[in-house]
Structures are given as structure tokens and as C-alpha cells.
Amino acid sequence: MDETLLEWLAGLGRERLAEVLTSRPDVLRPVPPRRLVELAERLDAPESVHLALSRTPLPCLLLTEAILVAARTGRPLSGLVASGADLSGLIDRLERAALVRRDEGGTLSFAAGLPAVLPTPLGLGPDLAAILPQVTMAELTEVDRRLGGTGAGRKAILMESVTAALGDPDRLARLVARAPAGTRELLDDFVERGPARVLDEFPPRGQHQPRRAATPARWARDHGLVWSVDWERTYVMPMEVALALRGRDHRIDLPVERPAISTRPVAGELVAHEASVAALRLLDRAAALLEAAAAEPLPELKGGGVGVKEVRRLAGRLGCAEDEVRLLLDVVHAAGLLAANPVTQVRTRRATETRRTGVSPTKGYDAWMRLEPADRYTALVEAWWGLPISPTRRYDGKPRTPLAPAGTGTPSSVIREVVFELLADATATGEGAAVPDAEEVAAAASWHLPLLQRASCREVVLAVLAESRLLGLVGADVLSPPGLALRSPSAPQAGEAAAGLLAAARQQALFGTDLTAVVTGPPAAALAEVLDRAADREPGGTWRFGPASVRRALDAGHTPADLVAALAEVASGPLPQPLTYLVHDVARRHGEVEVVPVGCCVVGDHALLAEVAAHRRLAKLRPRLLAPTVLASALDPAQTLALLRESGYAPVAREADGSLAVTGRTSRRAPARPARREQAVLSPERAAAWLVATAGEPAPVFHGLRDVFSRYATALPPKARERVAMELQYHGTARIAYDGEDLTVSGPEVRGADLDVWCHEPAEFRLLDLAKITKVLT
């Protein structure tokens, strides 16, 4: 760790330290740092530096690279950057993110993790100080002689001589002027396209290299303008050489102005109408998709996710585009309304196979359907806002597989935030300022996210804009009220904005004599629920009634009178007679045959079964005689067999075809993985106050957690003490019951008989008495 960073942090004060933590929120997760020394280590970590740079605008990134080059070459920063840019303001922003810092004399230093994140700053390779120590003495001597040196002396003297010759633009210009034809073009290719190249004319390093006629590549290598950096054929141009070839007057421009985004005026009524139609359609299609998955689980691919054929089938059934189905699948899954069913283990002759059983709605779907429409809509768009992927993005022209695991790289949620900031800025310029050109938005987003490849950033931006329109967050190329509320989530604001969008839903349907109901617009949730109850959806806002759909409503417990009354309430006129006749005709036949559930049947002698039915210890079976030799049990076969055997009988199990069931060892299904718990995060202001208050406190001496728990956690049994100690020591987190509370604790530090831990639920550090830990939770 850099000691100067620790000193710099200690001198910031509470407010400036809070600014650093606001710019670098990742250092507060999952457990906030207790002391400044721990904060300094996290700020210098390459992973954290990369996250900070991923949201650093292009001019700040270029200035950071220039600072790295200036530090390596000893050049002044003004000699690398074009004049006219407000360097002070840009450095202030970098300093607030702890990427660079200034001492009292104004000298700049940078985060220790920056060189690892930016290995080729300004397109330059490593400096000679990093290359020459790896070069053999013989090779260094030969290069020094060719550059006009004596070729004599210790290696340090030769390195200094070579560095001076290659870093002087005038000497290098005279040297290149004597080079063979084509050499300047080769060197310019290194300068413009990057510092490393594979030069195929050379054999791999270590192999014999016969002397041949001078070529541009061979001349450049012999004179130290490119150097071999591996055992293959990769050659790199040193930083000093590239800078010298660029010339003394070369400067980089800092594009401090973000690419412009053109806007055009649009009526607010049009924005509200388009967003309202999309929001109502979202609720309608999401409910229809989940109903389809409830009726029949969606088939799942072997590697996870829903395949192209199933997406096409759902698109035809729901009457929407395939991309809309992909978006719906990922959104309802992220909202916890849809999940893969547990896999089953099937034994074959050769091996035991794992077979997937499809994707179905979760119990959360029932709770979601009971919510108000605005709350349902808010749950879906908030789930989309946090998605790490873009469901409708194309990868090499191919769509993404819905519900497939997310890959690595910058999460789409980061790009989503930038896009919404750009749209909000456009909206701030005037009411109803639309952004019609998606390419301009993509270019501006790339300026904000310079570490991302421009092509990848563009793909995600286009997908985000398309998905925003489908979700009702953008209407007529303007952020809708829910889209504005999503940028700074507030439950009342989001709910009110969603309620305003959903107010235009159709409350009534047109019923025809052909047993159909048509809704001329987005249906309200209550209307869709009544129609879904007794009819099947068809594309184009149409529901069709039939014997099977009416029977489904009767099976759900609705009476014919209630069903007709509910349909009449949402009808724009009187119900057609064919529909009422259909309902009553299906009701007359409903229940003419009954199916009674039983756990299993016990077959035997009439007198013996009568004894079993009257046995007091077998009352749990809830026995019922179906015939003189058949007794119905309410329990399943395994439970019935066990209870009969406990009562002194000797039953046997048989298969459905009457053959003897051969019992063996059964495989136990693995328990479901517990749901991920949301972890509270300490605010930057509270974290800064904590760090300032604890500055200078020494870290406690580490004690073995097993010994400490064994000695002081007296309320736990021995095995539980060892278990919680192992979880904290090797996994860093444990769930415990402490003094009447269930807590998730992390980052333990031992203080005598107490444990200083971070408690996730209240988001604070606590000192826990080990004797009050009563249970270890799963």
C-alpha cells in the first residue's frame, strides 16, 4: 500500500472524504472499511480503479493517461496535453475519485492500480526502464554501438546511454533518415496503431537467427526502436521512442465537450399517450406470459434459458414481437415471478442423468397479481433497471437467449444509468424535448464510458432505448414520468408516476355473438382478469369463450351466476345470449363425474380391512372403504406402508399394473438454494464520519475464531460454535440469532469476549457479546 495515499486520506477531513466515497461506492461493499488503512488498500486495488475509470468521461481518462506518461518519462504535463483545456477542473474530478492526488507543492501522484488498468497509456508501450533490464548484455552492447555509443561499461551505463539516444527527437530523426526504405512506414504503424506487433520475419526468441540483408523490421530491431518482449515474435516499441517519433510539438486534445445530442419539440400529450399504451401493454403481456407458463412449464435448454422455438411460440400466442417476449422473460424472472423448476435425477442403464423440468411462475406471482396495477408496473421496471444484461441486445447479429446466465464485463445497468442521464439532460432543456437520433445518444454514452468498446456500447445503448419504449419509460423519444422517477428511486414518486400512466386503461369490452370479447385499447388489470377467468386470449386484444375456458372458471370455484354477473359488469352493453347460454350449458354438465383424491389404496381381505379402518392408531390414514376389498388412505404409499408396519401389519407395495414394487435406496433431492438477501450499504457520509472518528486507532490483535467461540459462545452447542467460526473465517459471513434478532454478520474482529462485526440488516458495526449468540441460521 502507498503510504502517501494514507497520509492524503488522513488530511481530507469528513466532507472531502465523503466525496471520495460517493465517487467510489464499491469500496463500501460488502463490508465497509473500518480504518483508513483498509480504505487506502481498497482504493488502490486495480478492480476498484477499473470501476472508477469505467464511469470517467473521456477527457478525464485521457488526462489520467497523460499523467501516467509524464510520471514515467519525466516530461511536464503541459508538454503532453494541448493548451486551452481546464486541467485544474479535470484534475479536481480525478482527485475526488482518488485516482490522482496533489501534494502541497502541486506535484501529482496516481493510484497504484492505474498502471495495471491502463497498460498502454495514450497508445504507448512500456518505457525503456521496464524493457532494458530484461535485455542481455550482448544485445544491449550491440544496440548501443549502432546508436553511436561506445558499447563499453557496466549494464547501468549502457542502459543510460541507450535511453538518452532513443529519447532525443533530433537524434532519432537523423537516425531514421538513414534507415532503409519502408522503415518509417513500419515505425509509424507502431506509433498510430499501438505499441505491440507480431513480426513474422523473425524466428521465436532463443532460436538461431542467421544474418540476412537489412529489412525495415530488422533495422528497427537492431537499432533498439523495437524490442522482443516474449518468446514468440511479439515486438514492442518503447514509450520514449514513440514520443520522439511523434515530435516535440505533438499534443493530445482533450474533448471536454460531450458530443451534441439534437432535440426536437414534441407535445406532452403524445409522450403520455405512448408511454401509457406501452405500460398497459407491459402489464397485460406479462400476466399473459405468466399464465401461459402456469398452464404448461416453458421448456428449458440444457445449458439454461429458453430456446428460440419457444420464444417464437410465445410470440405467436401473445401476439407480440420476439424481442418483446425476450424482454418479458428476463424482466419477470428478475422480478422473482418466474423461475426454473428443480431438476430431476433420472437413472438410465449407463448413468444418472439430470433433466430439467421447465420454467414456471413462482409463489411471488400470486402476490404480484394481488397488488395494485401501479405497484405491479413499478416492480417490473425496477427489476429491469437492475438487470446486468440487455435482453434485446444482439451479439454478432444473433439474439440473446432469455434467462441464460449473464456474462462478464461492464453490466448493462451502468450503461442504462448513463442513457437515462442523457435523456434527462435533454428533457431539462425544455418540456417535451425529444431525442430522435439513437446514434447521437450512443456517441454521447461512449464519451461518458470511454473504457468500453464503442461498438459494444452502441449495441447496448440501442437495446436500452428500444426496451425503454416497450416498458413505457420513454414515449415519443422523451423520458416519461416513471422514467424520470426511476433515475432517483423514490417509492411515492414512482408509484404516483405509474398510476398516472395506467389511468387510461380500458375498463370495458365489446362482447360479440361469435363468443368473443374485444378491447379497443390497453385493458385495465381488472378487465383483463375477468376476461382471462373464462376466455382464452388471442392476438389483437381479443378473448374467445368456449366450453373449455368456461369450465376452467367453474373449476376455479365461480358459480354460473357470479360469472355472468362479472362479465356483464365489464360489458359495454348487454351480454349476447349465445354467451349466457354457453355458461349455463357448461354449468349443467359440470360435476356429473367426480374425481376424489386419495393418497393410495389398500387392497386385502374384507374383514382385515374393516379392522384396519377401525384401528385407532391408524386414524392418520383417514381410511374410507370404497369396496369390500378396497380401502382408501389419505397418505401416500410410503407413509401408509410405514404406519401399517408400525401397527403390526405386514403390507407390501405394488405398482400401478399390480406387479410387486421392488424398493431400493431413493436419492434425496438437494435443498433449494436460499434466496439472495439484499445487503444494506452504509452511506458515504456515515462511513466518512466513522473513518474520521476511528483514525489512528490500532487494529486489534487477531485471535483464532475457533478458540474464541469455543471459550465464550457458551449458548451454542460445540458443533455450532465450530461451524459459525469456520463460516466467518473462511467465507467471511454467517447468519446468527443474537439476543432475539436474526443477523447477517461479516468482517469479524475479536475484542476479548466480544465480537466486533458488520451487521448487514441495520447497516452498522456492532459489538456482540459472544455468550448471547443462541443459534446459527442457514
PDB file of N, CA and C in Angstrom, residues 601-632:
ATOM      1  N   CYS A 601     -54.431 -46.727  -2.303  1.00  0.00           N
ATOM      2  CA  CYS A 601     -55.465 -47.699  -1.973  1.00  0.00           C
ATOM      3  C   CYS A 601     -54.822 -48.920  -1.316  1.00  0.00           C
ATOM      4  N   VAL A 602     -55.486 -49.419  -0.282  1.00  0.00           N
ATOM      5  CA  VAL A 602     -55.041 -50.634   0.415  1.00  0.00           C
ATOM      6  C   VAL A 602     -55.994 -51.757   0.018  1.00  0.00           C
ATOM      7  N   VAL A 603     -55.435 -52.820  -0.523  1.00  0.00           N
ATOM      8  CA  VAL A 603     -56.240 -53.944  -1.015  1.00  0.00           C
ATOM      9  C   VAL A 603     -55.998 -55.151  -0.120  1.00  0.00           C
ATOM     10  N   GLY A 604     -57.097 -55.856   0.265  1.00  0.00           N
ATOM     11  CA  GLY A 604     -56.946 -57.024   1.119  1.00  0.00           C
ATOM     12  C   GLY A 604     -58.278 -57.670   1.439  1.00  0.00           C
ATOM     13  N   ASP A 605     -58.253 -58.562   2.431  1.00  0.00           N
ATOM     14  CA  ASP A 605     -59.461 -59.265   2.852  1.00  0.00           C
ATOM     15  C   ASP A 605     -60.449 -58.279   3.460  1.00  0.00           C
ATOM     16  N   HIS A 606     -61.774 -58.531   3.252  1.00  0.00           N
ATOM     17  CA  HIS A 606     -62.801 -57.609   3.717  1.00  0.00           C
ATOM     18  C   HIS A 606     -62.760 -57.448   5.233  1.00  0.00           C
ATOM     19  N   ALA A 607     -62.620 -58.548   5.971  1.00  0.00           N
ATOM     20  CA  ALA A 607     -62.618 -58.465   7.438  1.00  0.00           C
ATOM     21  C   ALA A 607     -61.366 -57.754   7.939  1.00  0.00           C
ATOM     22  N   LEU A 608     -60.228 -58.012   7.286  1.00  0.00           N
ATOM     23  CA  LEU A 608     -58.977 -57.368   7.710  1.00  0.00           C
ATOM     24  C   LEU A 608     -59.022 -55.866   7.440  1.00  0.00           C
ATOM     25  N   LEU A 609     -59.600 -55.486   6.321  1.00  0.00           N
ATOM     26  CA  LEU A 609     -59.681 -54.054   6.009  1.00  0.00           C
ATOM     27  C   LEU A 609     -60.648 -53.346   6.947  1.00  0.00           C
ATOM     28  N   ALA A 610     -61.710 -54.056   7.345  1.00  0.00           N
ATOM     29  CA  ALA A 610     -62.620 -53.457   8.324  1.00  0.00           C
ATOM     30  C   ALA A 610     -61.912 -53.224   9.653  1.00  0.00           C
ATOM     31  N   GLU A 611     -60.997 -54.149  10.015  1.00  0.00           N
ATOM     32  CA  GLU A 611     -60.211 -53.988  11.242  1.00  0.00           C
ATOM     33  C   GLU A 611     -59.266 -52.790  11.124  1.00  0.00           C
ATOM     34  N   VAL A 612     -58.646 -52.685   9.945  1.00  0.00           N
ATOM     35  CA  VAL A 612     -57.726 -51.559   9.726  1.00  0.00           C
ATOM     36  C   VAL A 612     -58.479 -50.237   9.796  1.00  0.00           C
ATOM     37  N   ALA A 613     -59.667 -50.189   9.202  1.00  0.00           N
ATOM     38  CA  ALA A 613     -60.442 -48.944   9.202  1.00  0.00           C
ATOM     39  C   ALA A 613     -60.849 -48.523  10.604  1.00  0.00           C
ATOM     40  N   ALA A 614     -61.018 -49.511  11.502  1.00  0.00           N
ATOM     41  CA  ALA A 614     -61.446 -49.186  12.873  1.00  0.00           C
ATOM     42  C   ALA A 614     -60.279 -49.030  13.840  1.00  0.00           C
ATOM     43  N   HIS A 615     -59.043 -49.264  13.361  1.00  0.00           N
ATOM     44  CA  HIS A 615     -57.870 -49.222  14.236  1.00  0.00           C
ATOM     45  C   HIS A 615     -57.595 -47.775  14.661  1.00  0.00           C
ATOM     46  N   ARG A 616     -57.497 -47.534  15.971  1.00  0.00           N
ATOM     47  CA  ARG A 616     -57.323 -46.168  16.467  1.00  0.00           C
ATOM     48  C   ARG A 616     -55.946 -45.602  16.100  1.00  0.00           C
ATOM     49  N   ARG A 617     -54.913 -46.447  16.074  1.00  0.00           N
ATOM     50  CA  ARG A 617     -53.574 -45.967  15.755  1.00  0.00           C
ATOM     51  C   ARG A 617     -53.405 -45.629  14.266  1.00  0.00           C
ATOM     52  N   LEU A 618     -54.388 -46.077  13.449  1.00  0.00           N
ATOM     53  CA  LEU A 618     -54.328 -45.803  12.019  1.00  0.00           C
ATOM     54  C   LEU A 618     -55.287 -44.682  11.602  1.00  0.00           C
ATOM     55  N   ALA A 619     -55.676 -43.853  12.576  1.00  0.00           N
ATOM     56  CA  ALA A 619     -56.612 -42.768  12.262  1.00  0.00           C
ATOM     57  C   ALA A 619     -55.989 -41.731  11.325  1.00  0.00           C
ATOM     58  N   LYS A 620     -54.634 -41.642  11.345  1.00  0.00           N
ATOM     59  CA  LYS A 620     -53.963 -40.678  10.459  1.00  0.00           C
ATOM     60  C   LYS A 620     -54.199 -40.992   8.986  1.00  0.00           C
ATOM     61  N   LEU A 621     -54.530 -42.266   8.689  1.00  0.00           N
ATOM     62  CA  LEU A 621     -54.789 -42.630   7.302  1.00  0.00           C
ATOM     63  C   LEU A 621     -56.091 -42.046   6.776  1.00  0.00           C
ATOM     64  N   ARG A 622     -56.974 -41.606   7.711  1.00  0.00           N
ATOM     65  CA  ARG A 622     -58.336 -41.190   7.354  1.00  0.00           C
ATOM     66  C   ARG A 622     -58.954 -42.232   6.409  1.00  0.00           C
ATOM     67  N   PRO A 623     -59.024 -43.509   6.864  1.00  0.00           N
ATOM     68  CA  PRO A 623     -59.442 -44.613   5.975  1.00  0.00           C
ATOM     69  C   PRO A 623     -60.905 -44.493   5.567  1.00  0.00           C
ATOM     70  N   ARG A 624     -61.155 -44.916   4.337  1.00  0.00           N
ATOM     71  CA  ARG A 624     -62.531 -44.904   3.824  1.00  0.00           C
ATOM     72  C   ARG A 624     -62.697 -46.115   2.909  1.00  0.00           C
ATOM     73  N   LEU A 625     -63.677 -46.983   3.202  1.00  0.00           N
ATOM     74  CA  LEU A 625     -63.925 -48.183   2.400  1.00  0.00           C
ATOM     75  C   LEU A 625     -64.610 -47.796   1.105  1.00  0.00           C
ATOM     76  N   LEU A 626     -63.928 -48.081  -0.015  1.00  0.00           N
ATOM     77  CA  LEU A 626     -64.521 -47.824  -1.325  1.00  0.00           C
ATOM     78  C   LEU A 626     -65.258 -49.047  -1.844  1.00  0.00           C
ATOM     79  N   ALA A 627     -64.822 -50.228  -1.414  1.00  0.00           N
ATOM     80  CA  ALA A 627     -65.439 -51.509  -1.802  1.00  0.00           C
ATOM     81  C   ALA A 627     -65.080 -52.512  -0.712  1.00  0.00           C
ATOM     82  N   PRO A 628     -65.695 -53.689  -0.691  1.00  0.00           N
ATOM     83  CA  PRO A 628     -65.378 -54.647   0.381  1.00  0.00           C
ATOM     84  C   PRO A 628     -63.903 -54.977   0.494  1.00  0.00           C
ATOM     85  N   THR A 629     -63.155 -54.919  -0.619  1.00  0.00           N
ATOM     86  CA  THR A 629     -61.730 -55.288  -0.568  1.00  0.00           C
ATOM     87  C   THR A 629     -60.800 -54.119  -0.881  1.00  0.00           C
ATOM     88  N   VAL A 630     -61.338 -52.903  -0.904  1.00  0.00           N
ATOM     89  CA  VAL A 630     -60.517 -51.727  -1.243  1.00  0.00           C
ATOM     90  C   VAL A 630     -60.735 -50.653  -0.186  1.00  0.00           C
ATOM     91  N   LEU A 631     -59.616 -50.213   0.416  1.00  0.00           N
ATOM     92  CA  LEU A 631     -59.654 -49.174   1.438  1.00  0.00           C
ATOM     93  C   LEU A 631     -58.828 -47.979   0.948  1.00  0.00           C
ATOM     94  N   ALA A 632     -59.412 -46.768   0.972  1.00  0.00           N
ATOM     95  CA  ALA A 632     -58.704 -45.554   0.553  1.00  0.00           C
ATOM     96  C   ALA A 632     -57.961 -44.954   1.742  1.00  0.00           C
TER      97      ALA A 632
END
